[in-house]
PDB file of C-alpha atoms in Angstrom:
ATOM      1  CA  MET A 252      29.525 242.367 148.466  1.00 61.00           C
ATOM      2  CA  LYS A 253      27.312 240.492 146.043  1.00 84.00           C
ATOM      3  CA  LYS A 254      26.079 238.305 149.192  1.00 84.00           C
ATOM      4  CA  ASN A 255      24.614 241.283 150.812  1.00 88.00           C
ATOM      5  CA  GLN A 256      22.508 242.445 148.183  1.00 91.00           C
ATOM      6  CA  VAL A 257      21.046 238.975 148.343  1.00 93.00           C
ATOM      7  CA  LYS A 258      20.541 239.179 151.846  1.00 94.00           C
ATOM      8  CA  LYS A 259      19.049 243.096 151.232  1.00 95.00           C
ATOM      9  CA  LEU A 260      16.979 241.644 148.621  1.00 95.00           C
ATOM     10  CA  ALA A 261      15.769 238.992 150.450  1.00 96.00           C
ATOM     11  CA  LEU A 262      14.886 241.384 153.447  1.00 97.00           C
ATOM     12  CA  ALA A 263      12.823 243.732 151.263  1.00 97.00           C
ATOM     13  CA  GLY A 264      10.729 240.887 149.839  1.00 97.00           C
ATOM     14  CA  MET A 265       9.726 239.751 153.310  1.00 97.00           C
ATOM     15  CA  PHE A 266       9.003 243.355 153.829  1.00 97.00           C
ATOM     16  CA  CYS A 267       6.831 243.532 150.878  1.00 97.00           C
ATOM     17  CA  ALA A 268       5.083 240.451 152.345  1.00 97.00           C
ATOM     18  CA  ILE A 269       4.424 241.595 155.683  1.00 96.00           C
ATOM     19  CA  ALA A 270       3.149 244.523 154.343  1.00 95.00           C
ATOM     20  CA  VAL A 271       0.632 243.347 151.974  1.00 95.00           C
ATOM     21  CA  VAL A 272      -0.515 240.997 154.528  1.00 95.00           C
ATOM     22  CA  GLY A 273      -1.057 243.660 157.078  1.00 93.00           C
ATOM     23  CA  SER A 274      -3.147 245.675 155.039  1.00 88.00           C
ATOM     24  CA  LEU A 275      -5.485 242.960 155.931  1.00 89.00           C
ATOM     25  CA  PHE A 276      -6.106 244.798 158.944  1.00 84.00           C
ATOM     26  CA  SER A 277      -6.571 248.695 158.025  1.00 75.00           C
ATOM     27  CA  PHE A 278      -9.746 251.053 158.860  1.00 76.00           C
ATOM     28  CA  PRO A 279     -11.027 253.513 156.777  1.00 75.00           C
ATOM     29  CA  VAL A 280     -10.922 257.279 157.749  1.00 71.00           C
ATOM     30  CA  PHE A 281     -12.287 259.847 155.663  1.00 68.00           C
ATOM     31  CA  GLY A 282     -11.749 258.044 152.445  1.00 60.00           C
ATOM     32  CA  SER A 283      -8.635 256.961 153.007  1.00 63.00           C
ATOM     33  CA  LYS A 284      -8.097 253.741 153.456  1.00 67.00           C
ATOM     34  CA  CYS A 285      -5.105 253.420 156.709  1.00 74.00           C
ATOM     35  CA  ALA A 286      -2.578 250.578 156.774  1.00 78.00           C
ATOM     36  CA  PRO A 287      -0.599 251.247 159.557  1.00 88.00           C
ATOM     37  CA  VAL A 288       1.703 247.986 158.951  1.00 92.00           C
ATOM     38  CA  GLN A 289       2.952 249.812 155.702  1.00 92.00           C
ATOM     39  CA  HIS A 290       4.381 252.837 157.823  1.00 93.00           C
ATOM     40  CA  MET A 291       6.167 250.381 160.624  1.00 95.00           C
ATOM     41  CA  VAL A 292       7.681 248.052 157.451  1.00 96.00           C
ATOM     42  CA  ASN A 293       8.894 251.629 155.614  1.00 96.00           C
ATOM     43  CA  ILE A 294      10.743 252.218 159.250  1.00 96.00           C
ATOM     44  CA  LEU A 295      12.062 249.224 159.438  1.00 96.00           C
ATOM     45  CA  CYS A 296      13.382 249.649 156.104  1.00 97.00           C
ATOM     46  CA  ALA A 297      14.843 252.841 156.445  1.00 96.00           C
ATOM     47  CA  VAL A 298      16.688 251.733 159.732  1.00 96.00           C
ATOM     48  CA  LEU A 299      17.646 248.220 158.193  1.00 96.00           C
ATOM     49  CA  LEU A 300      18.171 248.796 154.417  1.00 96.00           C
ATOM     50  CA  GLY A 301      18.176 252.062 153.637  1.00 96.00           C
ATOM     51  CA  PRO A 302      16.032 255.159 151.708  1.00 97.00           C
ATOM     52  CA  TRP A 303      16.054 253.371 148.177  1.00 97.00           C
ATOM     53  CA  TYR A 304      15.098 250.131 149.227  1.00 97.00           C
ATOM     54  CA  GLY A 305      12.718 251.872 151.538  1.00 97.00           C
ATOM     55  CA  LEU A 306      11.139 253.476 148.662  1.00 97.00           C
ATOM     56  CA  GLY A 307      11.019 250.423 146.330  1.00 97.00           C
ATOM     57  CA  VAL A 308       9.546 248.461 149.109  1.00 97.00           C
ATOM     58  CA  ALA A 309       6.820 250.895 149.256  1.00 96.00           C
ATOM     59  CA  PHE A 310       5.808 250.853 145.557  1.00 97.00           C
ATOM     60  CA  ALA A 311       6.260 247.373 145.334  1.00 97.00           C
ATOM     61  CA  THR A 312       3.701 246.677 148.015  1.00 96.00           C
ATOM     62  CA  SER A 313       1.181 249.388 147.185  1.00 94.00           C
ATOM     63  CA  LEU A 314       1.424 247.902 143.604  1.00 96.00           C
ATOM     64  CA  ILE A 315       0.649 244.650 144.849  1.00 96.00           C
ATOM     65  CA  ARG A 316      -1.994 246.041 147.032  1.00 92.00           C
ATOM     66  CA  ASN A 317      -3.661 247.547 143.908  1.00 92.00           C
ATOM     67  CA  LEU A 318      -3.178 244.465 142.063  1.00 95.00           C
ATOM     68  CA  LEU A 319      -5.176 242.419 144.777  1.00 94.00           C
ATOM     69  CA  GLY A 320      -7.710 244.653 145.365  1.00 89.00           C
ATOM     70  CA  LEU A 321      -6.137 245.486 149.231  1.00 85.00           C
ATOM     71  CA  GLY A 322      -5.919 249.269 148.718  1.00 81.00           C
ATOM     72  CA  SER A 323      -6.673 251.709 146.720  1.00 84.00           C
ATOM     73  CA  LEU A 324      -4.049 254.174 144.672  1.00 87.00           C
ATOM     74  CA  MET A 325      -3.639 256.361 147.335  1.00 85.00           C
ATOM     75  CA  ALA A 326      -1.366 253.596 148.674  1.00 86.00           C
ATOM     76  CA  PHE A 327       1.028 255.092 146.520  1.00 92.00           C
ATOM     77  CA  PRO A 328       1.549 258.636 147.691  1.00 90.00           C
ATOM     78  CA  GLY A 329       1.120 257.366 151.510  1.00 85.00           C
ATOM     79  CA  SER A 330       4.060 255.185 151.747  1.00 91.00           C
ATOM     80  CA  MET A 331       6.328 256.493 149.160  1.00 94.00           C
ATOM     81  CA  PHE A 332       6.921 259.336 150.606  1.00 95.00           C
ATOM     82  CA  GLY A 333       7.209 258.261 153.728  1.00 95.00           C
ATOM     83  CA  ALA A 334       9.283 255.476 152.896  1.00 96.00           C
ATOM     84  CA  LEU A 335      11.871 257.783 151.123  1.00 96.00           C
ATOM     85  CA  LEU A 336      11.957 260.667 153.501  1.00 96.00           C
ATOM     86  CA  CYS A 337      12.582 258.759 157.073  1.00 96.00           C
ATOM     87  CA  GLY A 338      15.124 256.389 154.741  1.00 97.00           C
ATOM     88  CA  LEU A 339      17.031 259.697 154.201  1.00 97.00           C
ATOM     89  CA  VAL A 340      16.502 261.368 157.916  1.00 97.00           C
ATOM     90  CA  TYR A 341      17.780 258.343 159.312  1.00 97.00           C
ATOM     91  CA  LYS A 342      21.064 257.223 156.714  1.00 97.00           C
ATOM     92  CA  LYS A 343      22.091 261.145 157.504  1.00 97.00           C
ATOM     93  CA  THR A 344      21.651 261.469 161.227  1.00 97.00           C
ATOM     94  CA  LYS A 345      21.164 257.919 162.284  1.00 95.00           C
ATOM     95  CA  ASN A 346      18.573 259.166 165.020  1.00 96.00           C
ATOM     96  CA  LEU A 347      15.403 257.098 165.772  1.00 95.00           C
ATOM     97  CA  PRO A 348      13.272 259.541 167.342  1.00 96.00           C
ATOM     98  CA  LEU A 349      13.418 261.796 164.113  1.00 97.00           C
ATOM     99  CA  THR A 350      13.340 259.207 161.595  1.00 97.00           C
ATOM    100  CA  LEU A 351       9.866 258.747 162.718  1.00 96.00           C
ATOM    101  CA  VAL A 352       9.029 262.114 162.381  1.00 96.00           C
ATOM    102  CA  GLY A 353      10.341 262.010 159.085  1.00 96.00           C
ATOM    103  CA  GLU A 354       7.879 258.973 158.184  1.00 95.00           C
ATOM    104  CA  VAL A 355       5.211 260.559 159.489  1.00 95.00           C
ATOM    105  CA  GLY A 356       5.517 263.925 158.105  1.00 94.00           C
ATOM    106  CA  GLY A 357       6.480 262.334 154.925  1.00 94.00           C
ATOM    107  CA  THR A 358       3.534 260.558 154.665  1.00 93.00           C
ATOM    108  CA  SER A 359       1.195 262.794 156.064  1.00 92.00           C
ATOM    109  CA  VAL A 360       2.208 265.893 154.924  1.00 93.00           C
ATOM    110  CA  LEU A 361       4.060 265.125 151.583  1.00 93.00           C
ATOM    111  CA  GLY A 362       1.963 262.173 150.993  1.00 92.00           C
ATOM    112  CA  GLY A 363      -1.410 263.846 151.733  1.00 88.00           C
ATOM    113  CA  LEU A 364      -0.089 266.949 149.594  1.00 88.00           C
ATOM    114  CA  CYS A 365       0.564 264.643 146.855  1.00 90.00           C
ATOM    115  CA  ALA A 366      -2.656 262.468 147.222  1.00 87.00           C
ATOM    116  CA  TYR A 367      -5.192 265.503 146.326  1.00 85.00           C
ATOM    117  CA  PRO A 368      -3.898 265.275 142.458  1.00 85.00           C
ATOM    118  CA  VAL A 369      -3.591 261.718 142.341  1.00 85.00           C
ATOM    119  CA  ALA A 370      -7.681 261.707 143.559  1.00 82.00           C
ATOM    120  CA  VAL A 371      -8.664 263.853 141.058  1.00 82.00           C
ATOM    121  CA  LEU A 372      -7.097 263.241 137.950  1.00 80.00           C
ATOM    122  CA  LEU A 373      -6.851 259.488 138.835  1.00 79.00           C
ATOM    123  CA  MET A 374      -9.290 258.044 140.762  1.00 81.00           C
ATOM    124  CA  GLY A 375     -12.218 260.740 139.013  1.00 78.00           C
ATOM    125  CA  LYS A 376     -13.186 262.554 142.406  1.00 80.00           C
ATOM    126  CA  SER A 377     -14.634 266.408 141.662  1.00 76.00           C
ATOM    127  CA  ALA A 378     -12.117 268.630 143.082  1.00 69.00           C
ATOM    128  CA  SER A 379     -14.761 270.780 144.465  1.00 66.00           C
ATOM    129  CA  ASP A 380     -15.609 267.775 147.113  1.00 72.00           C
ATOM    130  CA  ILE A 381     -12.469 267.753 148.423  1.00 77.00           C
ATOM    131  CA  ALA A 382      -9.750 269.799 149.814  1.00 71.00           C
ATOM    132  CA  PHE A 383      -6.396 269.997 148.660  1.00 69.00           C
ATOM    133  CA  TYR A 384      -5.409 269.007 152.323  1.00 75.00           C
ATOM    134  CA  ALA A 385      -8.141 266.309 152.834  1.00 81.00           C
ATOM    135  CA  TYR A 386      -5.566 263.570 152.822  1.00 83.00           C
ATOM    136  CA  ILE A 387      -3.552 264.899 155.485  1.00 87.00           C
ATOM    137  CA  PHE A 388      -5.508 263.826 158.439  1.00 86.00           C
ATOM    138  CA  PRO A 389      -6.169 260.540 157.722  1.00 84.00           C
ATOM    139  CA  PHE A 390      -2.547 259.852 156.376  1.00 87.00           C
ATOM    140  CA  PHE A 391      -1.334 261.187 159.492  1.00 91.00           C
ATOM    141  CA  ILE A 392      -3.472 258.960 162.083  1.00 88.00           C
ATOM    142  CA  SER A 393      -2.401 255.958 159.671  1.00 85.00           C
ATOM    143  CA  THR A 394       1.378 256.757 159.662  1.00 90.00           C
ATOM    144  CA  ALA A 395       1.286 257.256 163.232  1.00 91.00           C
ATOM    145  CA  ALA A 396       0.136 254.324 164.407  1.00 89.00           C
ATOM    146  CA  GLY A 397       2.505 252.588 162.524  1.00 90.00           C
ATOM    147  CA  ALA A 398       5.143 254.762 163.996  1.00 93.00           C
ATOM    148  CA  ILE A 399       4.378 253.959 167.460  1.00 93.00           C
ATOM    149  CA  ILE A 400       4.440 250.205 166.615  1.00 93.00           C
ATOM    150  CA  SER A 401       8.060 250.716 164.838  1.00 94.00           C
ATOM    151  CA  GLY A 402       9.356 252.790 167.066  1.00 94.00           C
ATOM    152  CA  ILE A 403       8.637 250.450 169.663  1.00 96.00           C
ATOM    153  CA  LEU A 404       9.648 247.675 168.054  1.00 95.00           C
ATOM    154  CA  VAL A 405      13.102 249.012 166.891  1.00 95.00           C
ATOM    155  CA  PHE A 406      13.847 250.604 170.291  1.00 95.00           C
ATOM    156  CA  THR A 407      13.622 246.998 171.884  1.00 96.00           C
ATOM    157  CA  LEU A 408      15.929 245.858 169.393  1.00 95.00           C
ATOM    158  CA  LYS A 409      18.524 248.673 170.229  1.00 94.00           C
ATOM    159  CA  LYS A 410      18.416 248.234 173.860  1.00 95.00           C
ATOM    160  CA  CYS A 411      18.738 244.491 173.421  1.00 95.00           C
ATOM    161  CA  GLY A 412      21.842 244.513 171.090  1.00 94.00           C
ATOM    162  CA  VAL A 413      20.307 243.022 168.185  1.00 94.00           C
ATOM    163  CA  LEU A 414      19.462 245.796 165.597  1.00 94.00           C
ATOM    164  CA  SER A 415      22.921 246.680 165.654  1.00 93.00           C
ATOM    165  CA  LYS A 416      23.720 242.881 165.079  1.00 94.00           C
ATOM    166  CA  MET A 417      21.258 242.606 162.164  1.00 93.00           C
ATOM    167  CA  GLN A 418      22.494 246.309 160.716  1.00 93.00           C
ATOM    168  CA  ASN A 419      26.202 244.612 160.806  1.00 92.00           C
ATOM    169  CA  GLY A 420      25.096 241.538 158.973  1.00 90.00           C
ATOM    170  CA  LEU A 421      23.209 243.457 156.226  1.00 90.00           C
ATOM    171  CA  LYS A 422      26.888 245.637 155.489  1.00 84.00           C
TER     172      LYS A 422
END
């Protein structure tokens, strides 16, 4: 039991590193810094580690990105909601397309809506300057790109039979 926990923790740490380094490949969309690698990592965590590890990886990555100046406070709602939702969807259904939709919906809708109070209360944005739904579209673009990348990767791993071996090695 303990050996599997160490494997999961090591993989979670590697996913954090990939997401932090991957945030160097980001692009601005309407005041939000879009990092599709984070969303790819969220889906990989959902499939391999589960929702709670995914949430932890999203939080740790957001924190490290902010401490290194590679992200903004938008990284927290922009990654954590999608990570948790897609992890819960995969845990309940084992359906990969639904997991991708969970990531996109959790990040763009829930994360986008929760980004508004973060922007107003913590980042000093004027409530009259931005609409409460202003972050939904930029988050959608970022998470859709990450979902496409991870969907291709996970479908390929599944088709080759590698995904089930990886999942069984972490049980």
